[in-house]
Amino acid sequence: MLGRQLNAVIKAVAGRVMNGMKRVFSGVQPTGSIHIGNYLGALGQFVELQEDNECLYCIVDMHAVTTPKDPKELRKNTLDVAALYLAVGIDPKKSTIFVQSEVPGHAELAWALMCNAYMGELSRMTQFKDKGRGGESTSAGLFSYPVLMASDILLYDTDIVPVGGDQKQHIELCRDIAARVNNRYGGVFKVPEGRFLRTGARIMSLDDPLSKMSKSAVNPLSSISLLDDGPKIRKAVMRATTDSGGEIRFDAENKPGISNLLNIYSAFSGASVAEIEKKYRGAGYGTFKNELAAVVTEALTPIRTRFKEIRESGVLKEILRDGAERANEISEKTLKRVKERLGLGIA
Ligand code: AQP
């Protein structure tokens, strides 16, 4: 982008900060197809928050390489996530969109935080355990990635972190590390708050409603990607695991499959779960699933169309470069403060 346009964007964003807006930070890993869980838990919040806050939305590619990735595919996925950010409605005039590895401060601050994080607390992170890691050949990066996540957040003096419910423990860790550093060195970091939705905070896998929907799941029908077309969506919904008994009723404990589908229906249609239960009283699973597939298809079709247009338009790299410039500007100020407080460097 031309310097003048960039300055205008920086001024607009800076104006929002001066107006006393809260700062919001969050990110998504470019590890595969962004699914409706990522959308309902996180991206939907990103769009909503940009109206009244100063938002920084990152594509966290350094998290992605905690397990080996094909380099070409990683770069493609990074641009795909950026295009999806725009396609769901994140506006680069209101929000700063950038790629994590384009801002060296993330890695630099992570080291300072790593030296203030404990092996014990990292070992207790349930996501790491759920993924069955911890063997001899698990990368140190995967083990310590919650510290990099803390760095992502603290680097921007973040007030609010919109994320899915699966990230609660990581947000708590970030807050603990920030408070610890503040105690040791005196007021270094702002201690952020997580923001979790009630509906959509935890969308479960379609083939196993006891596990969360995940990008890295092996079965392609276990999730719905934001880029899936109508037939794929219908197939995944119709094959979704349901529970014995044909009643369409929310009961997370005894009917986790149908409860998950009710949550998805509610999040996409805006109707409450009670209203949906009433609508389908006496109807079978088949009717309910058919209509759910239609609701999801209707919501995702415009996103898919916009994604294709953006991906073909060639605007992405400029937006990401501008975003990195703004993010670097903020991060350098934080790093300067951290180095002073910790006694790093020569002043
Ligand atoms: N199932 C989910 N329901 C609600 N929110 C979810 N999120 C992830 N899964 C669900 C939220 O999406 C944001 C981005 O997630 P991420 O890319 O950082 O990685 P993740 O949480 O590890 O997501 P995946 O899909 O499970 O990816 P893989 O398989 O690569 O590990 C986060 O805010 C997350 O809470």
Coordinates of C-alpha atoms and ligand atoms in Angstrom, one line a residue:
M1 CA 0.0 0.0 0.0
L2 CA 1.2 3.5 -0.6
G3 CA 2.7 5.4 2.3
R4 CA -0.2 7.9 2.4
Q5 CA -2.8 5.2 2.6
L6 CA -0.8 3.4 5.3
N7 CA -0.5 6.5 7.3
A8 CA -4.3 7.0 7.1
V9 CA -4.9 3.5 8.4
I10 CA -2.4 4.0 11.2
K11 CA -4.0 7.3 12.1
A12 CA -7.5 5.8 12.1
V13 CA -6.4 2.9 14.4
A14 CA -4.4 5.3 16.6
G15 CA -7.5 7.4 16.9
R16 CA -9.5 4.5 18.1
V17 CA -6.9 3.9 20.9
M18 CA -7.0 7.5 21.9
N19 CA -10.8 7.2 22.2
G20 CA -10.2 4.9 25.1
M21 CA -11.1 1.7 23.3
K22 CA -10.0 -1.6 24.8
R23 CA -7.4 -3.5 22.9
V24 CA -8.3 -7.0 21.6
F25 CA -5.9 -9.6 20.5
S26 CA -6.5 -13.2 19.1
G27 CA -5.1 -15.6 16.6
V28 CA -5.8 -18.7 14.5
Q29 CA -3.2 -21.3 13.5
P30 CA -2.8 -21.9 9.8
T31 CA -2.9 -25.7 10.3
G32 CA -5.7 -26.6 7.9
S33 CA -9.3 -25.9 7.0
I34 CA -10.9 -23.4 9.4
H35 CA -14.0 -25.1 10.6
I36 CA -17.3 -23.9 12.1
G37 CA -15.9 -24.5 15.6
N38 CA -13.2 -21.9 15.0
Y39 CA -15.8 -19.6 13.5
L40 CA -18.5 -19.9 16.2
G41 CA -16.0 -19.9 19.1
A42 CA -13.6 -17.3 17.9
L43 CA -13.9 -15.6 14.4
G44 CA -17.5 -14.5 15.0
Q45 CA -16.4 -12.7 18.1
F46 CA -13.5 -11.0 16.2
V47 CA -16.0 -9.4 13.8
E48 CA -18.3 -8.3 16.6
L49 CA -15.5 -6.8 18.7
Q50 CA -13.9 -4.7 16.0
E51 CA -16.8 -2.2 16.1
D52 CA -16.0 -0.8 19.5
N53 CA -12.4 -1.9 20.2
E54 CA -8.9 -1.7 18.8
C55 CA -8.4 -5.2 17.4
L56 CA -5.3 -7.1 16.4
Y57 CA -5.9 -10.4 14.6
C58 CA -3.0 -12.6 14.0
I59 CA -2.3 -15.7 11.9
V60 CA -0.1 -17.6 14.3
D61 CA 2.2 -19.5 11.9
M62 CA 4.9 -20.0 14.6
H63 CA 2.4 -22.1 16.5
A64 CA 1.8 -24.2 13.4
V65 CA 5.4 -25.3 13.2
T66 CA 5.4 -26.9 16.7
T67 CA 4.8 -30.0 14.6
P68 CA 6.5 -30.4 11.2
K69 CA 4.6 -28.8 8.3
D70 CA 5.1 -28.8 4.6
P71 CA 6.6 -25.3 3.9
K72 CA 4.6 -24.6 0.7
E73 CA 1.3 -25.7 2.3
L74 CA 2.0 -23.6 5.4
R75 CA 2.4 -20.5 3.4
K76 CA -0.8 -21.3 1.4
N77 CA -2.7 -21.9 4.6
T78 CA -1.4 -18.6 6.1
L79 CA -2.9 -16.7 3.1
D80 CA -6.1 -18.8 3.3
V81 CA -6.6 -17.8 6.9
A82 CA -6.0 -14.2 6.1
A83 CA -8.5 -14.4 3.3
L84 CA -11.0 -16.1 5.6
Y85 CA -10.5 -13.3 8.2
L86 CA -11.7 -10.8 5.5
A87 CA -14.4 -13.1 4.1
V88 CA -16.1 -13.5 7.5
G89 CA -16.1 -9.7 7.9
I90 CA -12.9 -8.5 9.6
D91 CA -12.3 -5.1 8.1
P92 CA -8.6 -4.1 7.7
K93 CA -9.7 -0.5 8.1
K94 CA -10.9 -1.3 11.6
S95 CA -8.6 -4.1 12.6
T96 CA -4.9 -4.9 12.3
I97 CA -4.4 -8.2 10.5
F98 CA -0.9 -9.7 10.4
V99 CA 1.2 -12.8 10.4
Q100 CA 3.0 -13.7 13.7
S101 CA 6.4 -14.5 12.2
E102 CA 6.5 -11.1 10.6
V103 CA 6.8 -9.5 14.0
P104 CA 10.0 -10.6 15.8
G105 CA 8.8 -9.4 19.1
H106 CA 6.6 -12.5 19.6
A107 CA 9.7 -14.8 19.8
E108 CA 11.8 -12.3 21.8
L109 CA 9.2 -11.8 24.5
A110 CA 8.5 -15.5 24.6
W111 CA 12.0 -16.1 25.8
A112 CA 11.6 -13.7 28.7
L113 CA 8.3 -15.3 29.6
M114 CA 9.8 -18.8 29.2
C115 CA 12.3 -18.0 31.9
N116 CA 9.3 -17.1 34.2
A117 CA 7.1 -20.1 33.4
Y118 CA 7.4 -23.4 35.3
M119 CA 7.8 -26.9 33.9
G120 CA 5.1 -28.0 36.3
E121 CA 2.4 -25.7 35.1
L122 CA 3.2 -26.4 31.5
S123 CA 3.0 -30.2 32.2
R124 CA -0.5 -29.6 33.5
M125 CA -1.9 -28.1 30.3
T126 CA -4.7 -30.5 29.3
Q127 CA -4.6 -29.8 25.5
F128 CA -1.0 -31.1 25.4
K129 CA -2.0 -34.1 27.4
D130 CA -5.2 -34.7 25.3
K131 CA -3.1 -34.8 22.1
G132 CA -1.2 -37.7 23.8
R133 CA 2.2 -35.8 23.6
G134 CA 5.0 -35.9 26.0
G135 CA 7.2 -38.7 24.5
E136 CA 10.9 -38.4 23.9
S137 CA 10.5 -36.9 20.4
T138 CA 7.8 -34.3 21.2
S139 CA 9.2 -30.9 20.2
A140 CA 10.1 -28.5 23.0
G141 CA 8.1 -25.9 21.0
L142 CA 4.9 -28.0 21.3
F143 CA 5.4 -28.3 25.1
S144 CA 6.0 -24.6 25.6
Y145 CA 3.6 -23.2 23.0
P146 CA 1.2 -21.8 25.7
V147 CA 4.1 -19.5 26.7
L148 CA 4.4 -18.3 23.1
M149 CA 0.6 -17.7 23.2
A150 CA 1.1 -15.7 26.4
S151 CA 3.7 -13.7 24.6
D152 CA 1.3 -13.0 21.6
I153 CA -1.2 -11.6 24.0
L154 CA 1.1 -9.6 26.4
L155 CA 3.1 -8.1 23.6
Y156 CA 0.2 -5.8 22.8
D157 CA -1.0 -4.8 26.3
T158 CA -4.1 -6.7 25.4
D159 CA -7.3 -6.1 27.5
I160 CA -9.5 -8.8 25.9
V161 CA -8.8 -12.2 24.3
P162 CA -11.7 -13.7 22.4
V163 CA -11.2 -17.4 22.1
G164 CA -13.1 -20.7 22.2
G165 CA -13.6 -22.5 25.5
D166 CA -10.7 -24.9 24.8
Q167 CA -8.3 -22.0 25.4
K168 CA -9.5 -21.2 29.0
Q169 CA -6.5 -23.0 30.6
H170 CA -4.0 -21.2 28.4
I171 CA -5.5 -17.8 29.2
E172 CA -5.3 -18.6 32.9
L173 CA -1.6 -19.5 32.4
C174 CA -1.0 -16.2 30.5
R175 CA -2.6 -14.3 33.4
D176 CA -0.5 -16.2 36.0
I177 CA 2.8 -15.6 34.1
A178 CA 1.9 -11.9 33.7
A179 CA 1.1 -11.5 37.4
R180 CA 4.3 -13.4 38.3
V181 CA 6.5 -11.1 36.2
N182 CA 4.7 -8.1 37.6
N183 CA 5.4 -9.2 41.1
R184 CA 9.1 -9.9 40.4
Y185 CA 9.9 -6.8 38.4
G186 CA 7.1 -4.4 39.1
G187 CA 4.1 -3.5 36.8
V188 CA 5.4 -4.8 33.5
F189 CA 2.3 -6.3 31.9
K190 CA -1.4 -5.6 31.6
V191 CA -3.2 -8.7 32.8
P192 CA -5.8 -9.6 30.1
E193 CA -9.2 -11.2 30.3
G194 CA -10.4 -14.1 28.2
R195 CA -13.8 -13.7 26.4
F196 CA -15.8 -16.9 25.8
L197 CA -19.2 -17.2 24.3
R198 CA -22.0 -19.2 25.7
T199 CA -23.2 -20.8 22.5
G200 CA -20.3 -21.8 20.2
A201 CA -17.6 -21.8 22.9
R202 CA -17.1 -25.5 22.3
I203 CA -18.3 -27.1 19.1
M204 CA -17.9 -30.8 19.2
S205 CA -16.7 -33.2 16.5
L206 CA -19.6 -34.6 14.4
D207 CA -18.4 -38.2 14.5
D208 CA -17.5 -38.1 18.2
P209 CA -19.5 -35.5 20.2
L210 CA -17.2 -36.1 23.2
S211 CA -14.2 -34.5 21.5
K212 CA -13.9 -31.0 20.2
M213 CA -14.2 -30.3 16.5
S214 CA -10.6 -30.0 15.3
K215 CA -8.7 -29.1 12.1
S216 CA -6.3 -31.9 12.5
A217 CA -9.0 -34.7 12.8
V218 CA -8.5 -37.5 10.4
N219 CA -12.1 -38.0 9.3
P220 CA -13.1 -35.2 6.9
L221 CA -16.8 -35.7 8.0
S222 CA -16.0 -34.9 11.6
S223 CA -16.0 -31.2 10.9
I224 CA -17.5 -28.7 8.6
S225 CA -15.0 -26.3 7.0
L226 CA -16.1 -22.7 6.2
L227 CA -15.2 -23.5 2.6
D228 CA -17.4 -26.6 2.3
D229 CA -20.2 -26.6 -0.3
G230 CA -23.8 -27.6 0.2
P231 CA -23.4 -31.3 -0.7
K232 CA -20.4 -31.7 1.7
I233 CA -22.2 -30.0 4.5
R234 CA -25.3 -32.1 4.0
K235 CA -23.2 -35.3 4.0
A236 CA -21.4 -34.4 7.2
V237 CA -24.6 -33.3 9.0
M238 CA -26.6 -36.4 7.9
R239 CA -23.8 -38.7 9.0
A240 CA -23.3 -36.9 12.4
T241 CA -23.4 -39.3 15.3
T242 CA -26.7 -39.0 17.2
D243 CA -28.0 -40.7 20.3
S244 CA -30.4 -43.5 20.9
G245 CA -34.0 -42.2 21.2
G246 CA -35.4 -40.0 18.4
E247 CA -36.2 -36.9 20.6
I248 CA -34.7 -33.6 19.7
R249 CA -33.8 -32.3 23.1
F250 CA -30.8 -30.6 24.6
D251 CA -29.1 -32.9 27.2
A252 CA -25.3 -32.5 27.0
E253 CA -24.7 -35.5 29.3
N254 CA -27.1 -38.1 27.9
K255 CA -27.5 -36.8 24.3
P256 CA -24.2 -35.2 23.4
G257 CA -24.6 -35.7 19.7
I258 CA -28.0 -34.0 19.3
S259 CA -27.0 -31.3 21.9
N260 CA -24.0 -30.4 19.7
L261 CA -26.2 -30.1 16.6
L262 CA -28.7 -28.0 18.5
N263 CA -25.9 -25.7 19.5
I264 CA -24.7 -25.4 15.9
Y265 CA -28.3 -24.7 14.7
S266 CA -28.8 -22.1 17.4
A267 CA -25.5 -20.3 16.7
F268 CA -26.1 -20.1 12.9
S269 CA -29.8 -19.3 13.0
G270 CA -29.9 -17.0 16.0
A271 CA -32.9 -18.9 17.4
S272 CA -32.6 -20.1 21.0
V273 CA -32.2 -23.8 21.7
A274 CA -35.6 -23.8 23.4
E275 CA -37.2 -22.4 20.3
I276 CA -35.5 -25.0 18.1
E277 CA -36.6 -27.9 20.4
K278 CA -40.2 -26.6 20.2
K279 CA -40.0 -26.3 16.4
Y280 CA -38.9 -30.0 16.1
R281 CA -41.0 -31.5 18.8
G282 CA -42.3 -34.8 17.4
A283 CA -40.1 -34.6 14.3
G284 CA -37.4 -37.2 13.6
Y285 CA -33.6 -36.7 13.5
G286 CA -33.8 -36.9 9.6
T287 CA -36.0 -33.8 9.3
F288 CA -34.0 -31.9 11.9
K289 CA -30.6 -32.7 10.3
N290 CA -31.9 -31.9 6.8
E291 CA -33.0 -28.4 7.9
L292 CA -29.8 -27.9 9.9
A293 CA -27.7 -28.6 6.8
A294 CA -29.8 -25.9 5.0
V295 CA -29.2 -23.4 7.8
V296 CA -25.4 -24.0 7.8
T297 CA -25.2 -23.9 4.0
E298 CA -27.1 -20.6 3.8
A299 CA -24.7 -19.1 6.4
L300 CA -21.5 -20.4 4.8
T301 CA -22.2 -19.8 1.1
P302 CA -21.5 -16.0 1.1
I303 CA -18.3 -16.6 3.1
R304 CA -17.1 -19.1 0.5
T305 CA -17.9 -16.7 -2.4
R306 CA -16.1 -13.8 -0.7
F307 CA -13.1 -16.0 0.1
K308 CA -12.7 -16.9 -3.6
E309 CA -12.9 -13.3 -4.6
I310 CA -10.4 -12.1 -2.0
R311 CA -8.0 -15.0 -2.8
E312 CA -8.0 -14.1 -6.5
S313 CA -7.8 -10.3 -5.9
G314 CA -4.1 -10.0 -4.8
V315 CA -4.8 -7.6 -1.9
L316 CA -3.8 -9.9 0.9
K317 CA 0.0 -9.4 1.1
E318 CA -0.4 -5.6 1.2
I319 CA -2.9 -5.8 4.0
L320 CA -0.6 -8.2 5.9
R321 CA 2.4 -6.0 5.4
D322 CA 0.6 -3.0 6.7
G323 CA -0.7 -5.0 9.6
A324 CA 2.8 -6.2 10.5
E325 CA 4.0 -2.6 10.4
R326 CA 1.4 -1.5 12.9
A327 CA 1.9 -4.6 15.1
N328 CA 5.7 -4.0 15.1
E329 CA 5.2 -0.4 16.2
I330 CA 3.2 -1.5 19.2
S331 CA 5.4 -4.5 20.1
E332 CA 8.6 -2.5 20.1
K333 CA 7.3 -0.2 22.8
T334 CA 6.3 -3.2 25.0
L335 CA 9.7 -4.9 24.4
K336 CA 11.6 -1.7 25.4
R337 CA 9.7 -1.6 28.7
V338 CA 10.2 -5.3 29.3
K339 CA 14.0 -5.1 28.7
E340 CA 14.3 -2.1 31.0
R341 CA 12.4 -3.8 33.8
L342 CA 14.3 -7.1 33.4
G343 CA 17.7 -5.4 33.0
L344 CA 18.3 -6.8 29.5
G345 CA 20.6 -4.9 27.1
I346 CA 22.6 -1.7 27.8
A347 CA 19.8 0.9 27.8
Ligands
AQP1 N1 -14.3 -27.0 18.5 C1 -14.2 -25.7 18.8 N2 -15.2 -25.0 19.3 C2 -15.1 -23.7 19.6 N3 -14.0 -23.0 19.4 C3 -12.9 -23.6 18.9 N4 -11.7 -23.2 18.6 C4 -11.0 -24.3 18.1 N5 -11.7 -25.4 18.1 C5 -13.0 -25.0 18.6 C6 -11.2 -21.9 18.7 O1 -10.7 -21.4 17.4 C7 -9.6 -20.5 17.6 C8 -8.5 -20.9 16.7 O2 -8.0 -22.2 17.0 P1 -6.5 -22.6 16.7 O3 -6.3 -22.5 15.3 O4 -5.6 -21.7 17.5 O5 -6.3 -24.0 17.2 P2 -7.0 -25.0 18.0 O6 -7.7 -24.5 19.2 O7 -6.0 -26.1 18.3 O8 -8.0 -25.5 16.9 P3 -8.1 -26.9 16.2 O9 -9.2 -26.7 15.2 O10 -8.4 -28.0 17.2 O11 -6.8 -27.0 15.4 P4 -5.7 -28.2 15.5 O12 -6.4 -29.4 15.1 O13 -4.7 -27.7 14.5 O14 -5.2 -28.3 16.9 C9 -9.3 -20.6 19.1 O15 -9.8 -19.4 19.7 C10 -10.0 -21.8 19.6 O16 -10.3 -21.7 21.0

